[in-house]
Coordinates of C-alpha atoms in Angstrom, one line a residue:
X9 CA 4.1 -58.6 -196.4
X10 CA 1.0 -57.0 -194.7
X11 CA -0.6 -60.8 -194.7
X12 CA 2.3 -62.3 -193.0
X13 CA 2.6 -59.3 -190.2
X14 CA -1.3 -59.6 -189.7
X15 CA -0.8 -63.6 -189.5
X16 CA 2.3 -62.9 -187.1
X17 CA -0.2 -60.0 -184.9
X18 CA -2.7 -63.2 -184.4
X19 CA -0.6 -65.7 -183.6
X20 CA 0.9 -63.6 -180.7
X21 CA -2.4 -62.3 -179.6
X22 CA -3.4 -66.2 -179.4
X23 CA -0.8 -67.1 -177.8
X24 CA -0.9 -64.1 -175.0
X25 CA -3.9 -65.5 -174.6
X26 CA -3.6 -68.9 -174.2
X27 CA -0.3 -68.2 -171.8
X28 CA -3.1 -65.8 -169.7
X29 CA -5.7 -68.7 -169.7
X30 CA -2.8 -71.0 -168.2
X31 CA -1.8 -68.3 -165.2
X32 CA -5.9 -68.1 -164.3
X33 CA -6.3 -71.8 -164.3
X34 CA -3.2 -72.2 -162.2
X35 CA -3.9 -70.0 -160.4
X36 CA -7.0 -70.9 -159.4
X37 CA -5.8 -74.6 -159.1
X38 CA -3.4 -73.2 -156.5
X39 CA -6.4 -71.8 -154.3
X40 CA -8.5 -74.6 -154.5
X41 CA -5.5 -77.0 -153.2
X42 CA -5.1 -74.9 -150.4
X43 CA -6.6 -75.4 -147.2
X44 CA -9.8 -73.2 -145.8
X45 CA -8.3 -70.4 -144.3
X46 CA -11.7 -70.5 -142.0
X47 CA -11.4 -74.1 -140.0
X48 CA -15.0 -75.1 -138.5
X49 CA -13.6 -75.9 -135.0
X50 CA -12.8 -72.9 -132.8
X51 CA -10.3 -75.4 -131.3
X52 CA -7.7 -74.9 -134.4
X53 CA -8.1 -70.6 -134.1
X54 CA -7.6 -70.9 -130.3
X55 CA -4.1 -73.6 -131.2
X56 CA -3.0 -70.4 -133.5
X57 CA -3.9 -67.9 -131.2
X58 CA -1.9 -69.3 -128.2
X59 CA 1.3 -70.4 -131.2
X60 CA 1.1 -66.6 -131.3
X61 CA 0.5 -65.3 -128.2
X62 CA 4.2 -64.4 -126.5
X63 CA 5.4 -67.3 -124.2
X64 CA 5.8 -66.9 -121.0
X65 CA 9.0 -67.0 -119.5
X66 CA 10.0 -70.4 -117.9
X67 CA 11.3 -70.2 -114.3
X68 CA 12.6 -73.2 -112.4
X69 CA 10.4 -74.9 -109.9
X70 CA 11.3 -74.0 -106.4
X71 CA 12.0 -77.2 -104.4
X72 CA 8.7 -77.8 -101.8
X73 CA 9.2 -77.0 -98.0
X74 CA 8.0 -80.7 -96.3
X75 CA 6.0 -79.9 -93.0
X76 CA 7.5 -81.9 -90.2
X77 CA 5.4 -82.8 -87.8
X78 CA 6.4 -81.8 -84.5
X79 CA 6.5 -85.3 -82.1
X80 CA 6.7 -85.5 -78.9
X81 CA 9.9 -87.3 -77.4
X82 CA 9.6 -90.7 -75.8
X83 CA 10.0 -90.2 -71.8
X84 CA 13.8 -90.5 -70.5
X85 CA 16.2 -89.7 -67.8
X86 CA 16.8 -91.1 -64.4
X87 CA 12.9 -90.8 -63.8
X88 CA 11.3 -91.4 -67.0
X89 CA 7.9 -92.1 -65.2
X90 CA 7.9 -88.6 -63.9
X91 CA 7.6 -87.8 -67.6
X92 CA 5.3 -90.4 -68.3
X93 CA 3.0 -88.9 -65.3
X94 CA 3.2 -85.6 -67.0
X95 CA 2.3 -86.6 -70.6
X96 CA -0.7 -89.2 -69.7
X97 CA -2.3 -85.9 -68.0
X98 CA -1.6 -83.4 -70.7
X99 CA -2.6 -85.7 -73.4
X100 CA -5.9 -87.0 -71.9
X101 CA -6.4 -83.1 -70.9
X102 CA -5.9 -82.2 -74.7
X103 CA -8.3 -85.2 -76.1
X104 CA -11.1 -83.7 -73.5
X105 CA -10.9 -80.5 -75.1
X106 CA -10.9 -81.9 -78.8
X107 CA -13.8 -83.6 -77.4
X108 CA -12.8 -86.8 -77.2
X109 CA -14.9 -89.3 -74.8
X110 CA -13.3 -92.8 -74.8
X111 CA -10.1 -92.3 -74.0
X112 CA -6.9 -95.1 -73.8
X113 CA -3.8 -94.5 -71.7
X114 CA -1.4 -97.6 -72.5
X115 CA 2.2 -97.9 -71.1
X116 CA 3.9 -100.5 -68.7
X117 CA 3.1 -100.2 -65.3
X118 CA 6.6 -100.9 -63.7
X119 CA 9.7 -99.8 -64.9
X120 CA 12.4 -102.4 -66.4
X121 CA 9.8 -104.9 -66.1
X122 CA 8.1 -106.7 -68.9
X123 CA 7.3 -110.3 -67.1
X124 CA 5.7 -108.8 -63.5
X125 CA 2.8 -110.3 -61.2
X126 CA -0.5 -109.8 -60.8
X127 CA 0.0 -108.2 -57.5
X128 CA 2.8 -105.9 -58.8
X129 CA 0.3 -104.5 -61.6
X130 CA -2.2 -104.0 -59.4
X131 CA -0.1 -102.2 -56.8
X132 CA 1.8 -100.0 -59.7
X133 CA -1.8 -99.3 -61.7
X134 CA -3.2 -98.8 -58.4
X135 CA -0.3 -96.1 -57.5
X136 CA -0.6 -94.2 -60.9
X137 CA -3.9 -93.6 -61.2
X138 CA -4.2 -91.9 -58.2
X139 CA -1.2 -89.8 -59.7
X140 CA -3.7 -89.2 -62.7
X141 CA -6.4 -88.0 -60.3
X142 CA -4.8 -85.5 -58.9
X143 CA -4.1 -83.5 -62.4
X144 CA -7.8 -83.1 -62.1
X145 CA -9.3 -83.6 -58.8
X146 CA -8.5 -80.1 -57.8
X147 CA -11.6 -78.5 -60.0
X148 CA -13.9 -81.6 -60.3
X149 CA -13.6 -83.0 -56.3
X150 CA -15.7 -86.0 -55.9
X151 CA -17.5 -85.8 -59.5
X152 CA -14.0 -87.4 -60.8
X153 CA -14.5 -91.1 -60.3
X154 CA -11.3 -93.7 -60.2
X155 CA -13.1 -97.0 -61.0
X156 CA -11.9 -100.5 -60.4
X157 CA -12.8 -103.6 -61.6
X158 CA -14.2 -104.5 -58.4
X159 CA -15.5 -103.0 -55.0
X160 CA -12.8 -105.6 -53.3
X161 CA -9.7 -103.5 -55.1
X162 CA -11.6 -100.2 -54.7
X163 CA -11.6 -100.5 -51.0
X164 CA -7.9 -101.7 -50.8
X165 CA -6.8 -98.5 -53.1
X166 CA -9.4 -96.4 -50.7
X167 CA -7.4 -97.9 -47.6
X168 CA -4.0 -97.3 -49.5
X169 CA -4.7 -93.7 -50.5
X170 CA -6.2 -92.5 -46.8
X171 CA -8.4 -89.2 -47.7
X172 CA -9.0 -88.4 -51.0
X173 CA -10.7 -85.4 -52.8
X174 CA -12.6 -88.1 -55.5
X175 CA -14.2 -90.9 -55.6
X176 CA -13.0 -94.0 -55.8
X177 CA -15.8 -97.0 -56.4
X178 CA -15.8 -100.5 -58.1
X179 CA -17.6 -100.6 -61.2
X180 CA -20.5 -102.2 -60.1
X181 CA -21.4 -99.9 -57.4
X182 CA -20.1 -97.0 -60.3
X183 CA -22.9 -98.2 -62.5
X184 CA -25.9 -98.5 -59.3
X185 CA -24.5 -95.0 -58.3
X186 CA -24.2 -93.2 -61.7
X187 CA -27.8 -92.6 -61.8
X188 CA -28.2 -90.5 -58.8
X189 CA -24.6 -89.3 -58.1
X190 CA -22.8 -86.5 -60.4
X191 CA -20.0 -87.5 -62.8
X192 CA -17.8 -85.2 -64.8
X193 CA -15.0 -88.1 -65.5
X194 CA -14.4 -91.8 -64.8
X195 CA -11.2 -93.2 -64.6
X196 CA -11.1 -96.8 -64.4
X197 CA -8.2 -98.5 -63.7
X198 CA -6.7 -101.7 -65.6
X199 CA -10.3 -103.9 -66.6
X200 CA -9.9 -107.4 -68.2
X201 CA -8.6 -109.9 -66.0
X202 CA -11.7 -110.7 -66.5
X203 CA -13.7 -110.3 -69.1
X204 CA -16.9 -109.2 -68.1
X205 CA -14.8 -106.6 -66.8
X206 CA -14.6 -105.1 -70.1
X207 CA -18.2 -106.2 -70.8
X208 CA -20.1 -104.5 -68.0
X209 CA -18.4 -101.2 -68.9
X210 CA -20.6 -100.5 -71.8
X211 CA -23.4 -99.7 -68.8
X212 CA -21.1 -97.0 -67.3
X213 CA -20.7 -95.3 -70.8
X214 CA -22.7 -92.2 -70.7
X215 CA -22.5 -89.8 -73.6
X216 CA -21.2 -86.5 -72.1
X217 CA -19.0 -88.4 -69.4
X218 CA -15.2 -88.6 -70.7
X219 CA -14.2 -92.2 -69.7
X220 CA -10.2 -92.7 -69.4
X221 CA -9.2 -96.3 -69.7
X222 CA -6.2 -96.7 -67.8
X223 CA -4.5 -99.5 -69.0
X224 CA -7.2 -101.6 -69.9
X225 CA -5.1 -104.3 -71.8
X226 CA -7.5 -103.9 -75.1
X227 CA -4.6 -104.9 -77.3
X228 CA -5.3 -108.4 -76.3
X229 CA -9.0 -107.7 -78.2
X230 CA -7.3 -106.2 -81.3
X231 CA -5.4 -109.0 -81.5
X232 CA -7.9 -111.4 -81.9
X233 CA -6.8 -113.0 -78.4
X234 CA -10.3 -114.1 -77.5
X235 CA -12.2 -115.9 -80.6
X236 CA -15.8 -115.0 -81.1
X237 CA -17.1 -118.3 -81.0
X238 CA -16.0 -118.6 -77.8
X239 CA -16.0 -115.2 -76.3
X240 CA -19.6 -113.6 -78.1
X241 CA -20.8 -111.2 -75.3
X242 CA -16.8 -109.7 -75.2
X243 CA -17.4 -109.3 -79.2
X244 CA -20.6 -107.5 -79.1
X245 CA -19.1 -105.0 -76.4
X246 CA -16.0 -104.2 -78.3
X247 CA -18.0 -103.7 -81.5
X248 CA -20.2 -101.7 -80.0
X249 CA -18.3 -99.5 -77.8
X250 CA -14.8 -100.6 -76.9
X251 CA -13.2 -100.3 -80.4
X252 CA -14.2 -96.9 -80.4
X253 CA -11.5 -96.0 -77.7
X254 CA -9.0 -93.2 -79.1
X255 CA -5.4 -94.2 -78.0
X256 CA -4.4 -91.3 -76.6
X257 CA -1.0 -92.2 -74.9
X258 CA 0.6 -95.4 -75.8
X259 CA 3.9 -97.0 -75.0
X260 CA 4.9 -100.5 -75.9
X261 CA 8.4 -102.3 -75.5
X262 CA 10.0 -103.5 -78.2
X263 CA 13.4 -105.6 -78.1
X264 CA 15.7 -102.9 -78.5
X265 CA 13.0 -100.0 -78.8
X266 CA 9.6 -98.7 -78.4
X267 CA 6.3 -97.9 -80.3
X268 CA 4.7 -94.7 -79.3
X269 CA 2.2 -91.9 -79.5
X270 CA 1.0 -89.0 -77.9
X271 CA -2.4 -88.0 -79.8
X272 CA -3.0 -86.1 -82.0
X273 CA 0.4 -86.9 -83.0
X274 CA 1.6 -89.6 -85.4
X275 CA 2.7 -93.3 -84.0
X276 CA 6.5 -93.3 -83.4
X277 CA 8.6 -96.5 -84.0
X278 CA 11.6 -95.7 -81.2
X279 CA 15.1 -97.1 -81.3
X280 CA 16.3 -97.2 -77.4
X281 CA 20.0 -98.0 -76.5
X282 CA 22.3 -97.6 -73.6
X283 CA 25.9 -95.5 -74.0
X284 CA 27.8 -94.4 -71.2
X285 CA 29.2 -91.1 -71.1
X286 CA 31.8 -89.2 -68.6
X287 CA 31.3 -92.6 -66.3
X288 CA 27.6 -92.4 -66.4
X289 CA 24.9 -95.0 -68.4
X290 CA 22.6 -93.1 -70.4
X291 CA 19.7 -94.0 -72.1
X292 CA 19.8 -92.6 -76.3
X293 CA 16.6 -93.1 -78.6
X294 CA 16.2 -92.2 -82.1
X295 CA 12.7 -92.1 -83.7
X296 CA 13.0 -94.7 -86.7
X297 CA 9.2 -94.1 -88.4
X298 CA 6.2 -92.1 -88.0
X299 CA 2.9 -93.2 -89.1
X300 CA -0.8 -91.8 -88.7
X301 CA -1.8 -95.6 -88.4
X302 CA -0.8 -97.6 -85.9
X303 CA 2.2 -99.9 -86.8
X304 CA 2.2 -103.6 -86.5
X305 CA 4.0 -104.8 -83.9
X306 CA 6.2 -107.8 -86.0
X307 CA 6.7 -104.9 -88.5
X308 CA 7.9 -102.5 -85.6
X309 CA 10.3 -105.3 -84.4
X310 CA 11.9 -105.8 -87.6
X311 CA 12.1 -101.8 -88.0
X312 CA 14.0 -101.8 -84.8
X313 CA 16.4 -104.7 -85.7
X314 CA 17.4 -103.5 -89.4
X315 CA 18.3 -99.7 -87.7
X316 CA 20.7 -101.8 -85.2
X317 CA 22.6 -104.1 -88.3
X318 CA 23.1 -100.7 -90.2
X319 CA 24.5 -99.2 -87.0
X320 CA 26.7 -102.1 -86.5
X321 CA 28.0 -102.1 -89.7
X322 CA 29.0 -97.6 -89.5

């Protein structure tokens, strides 16, 4: 009885045993299949730390204010030339300051009139720019210049005007004259019916002299009117100086609308349209696109034309 007790003692001891043996290895089968609690890249602790970080509380974006640029409005009214007078002087007064030198002052010259004479031009460029020079005759006198293309015109404006507190001088007794006389500004007054016009103007450039191109027609050189081959003195003038105008004030006519810009400001594609109101015509414009870069002209047209279909159609 003893024997089978002792025999029954072993076998449990045996099997306590081997039952301990299998928790151990288990055990330590369980650890091994389990992954490093120590990672080698920092990048997996910094993952857990932010996964336990608190999150920030989510709040809804707030909608972006857009900055509208403030543009100046094309000129109107039963004298809209009064307004052009007043916005050619301010601007080109502003583009001085900024430090601007060549300066470009584009609009028509007559108002109504697209298709006008050489003689009418003349007489309306001629009529302007002394409008111009007064805005700043009164502190630079006779060191304000009011060039034109050539002594013939500069003596009929001279004879036109009567007295005047500045100069007026063709441009090649301008450039014989600039070396000996003082000159605080040139205005010079509608170049390029010729084009050595716009040629010999590169010797009356000097670099601390604004220049003010008053309607100088330099569209016709953006526009590829006159071809190098034929043209070659033109094309080394307006790369080296005349393409560096800034286009300070510039109205165009569109059918049915306007392209314009007062610098700094952006370029302004203008609807224009006629309503009549209590009896009276009126003229309405609404400002269809602005652009820091000038807009093409066939683009501008077809801008102008799709706004009149969708207002036809409301």
């Amino acid at each position: 009885m003893r024997i089978m007790t002792r025999y029954c003692l072993r076998l449990e001891v045996v099997a306590t045993a081997v039952l301990v043996g299998l928790v151990v290895a288990s055990t330590a089968l369980a650890f091994v299949a389990l992954p490093s609690p120590l990672p080698r890249s920092p990048r997996y602790h910094q993952r857990l730390y932010d996964a336990a970080a608190p999150r920030p509380r989510r709040e809804k974006p707030r909608p972006q204010r857009q900055q509208v640029q403030c543009l100046t409005k094309i000129p109107s009214g039963k004298d809209p030339y009064a307004a052009v007078k007043k916005q050619t002087a301010e601007a080109t007064q502003d583009a001085i300051n900024a430090g601007i030198k060549l300066i470009e002052l584009e609009f028509p010259p007559v108002r109504g009139k697209l298709d006008i004479s050489l003689g009418e031009t003349l007489d309306a460029n001629r009529s302007f720019a002394r409008e111009l020079a007064r805005s700043f005759s009164a502190r630079m006198g006779k060191a304000l210049w009011l060039v034109f293309p050539d002594d013939a015109e500069a003596e009929l404006a001279q004879n036109t005007y009567g007295g005047t507190t500045f100069r007026v001088v063709g441009i090649n007794s301008a450039i014989k004259d600039l070396k000996d006389e003082e000159c605080q500004m040139q205005i010079v007054v509608n170049p390029g019916f010729d084009v050595n016009e716009w040629i010999v103007l590169d010797s009356l450039v000097r670099p601390d002299v604004p220049m003010v191109m008053l309607n100088g027609n330099l569209d016709k050189l953006r526009g590829g009117y006159y071809p190098r081959i034929f043209f070659p003195g033109l094309y080394n003038a307006k790369e080296r100086f005349l393409k560096k105008f800034e286009t300070v004030y510039y109205l165009k006519a569109l059918p049915g609308g306007w392209i314009f810009r007062r610098a700094p400001e952006d370029w302004q594609v203008v609807s224009a349209a006629q309503s009549e109101k209590r009896g009276q015509r009126a003229a309405e414009s609404k400002v269809l696109s602005s652009t820091p870069d000038r807009p093409d002209y066939n683009t501008a047209v077809k801008t102008v034309q799709a706004a009149r279909r969708e207002a036809g159609k409301s």
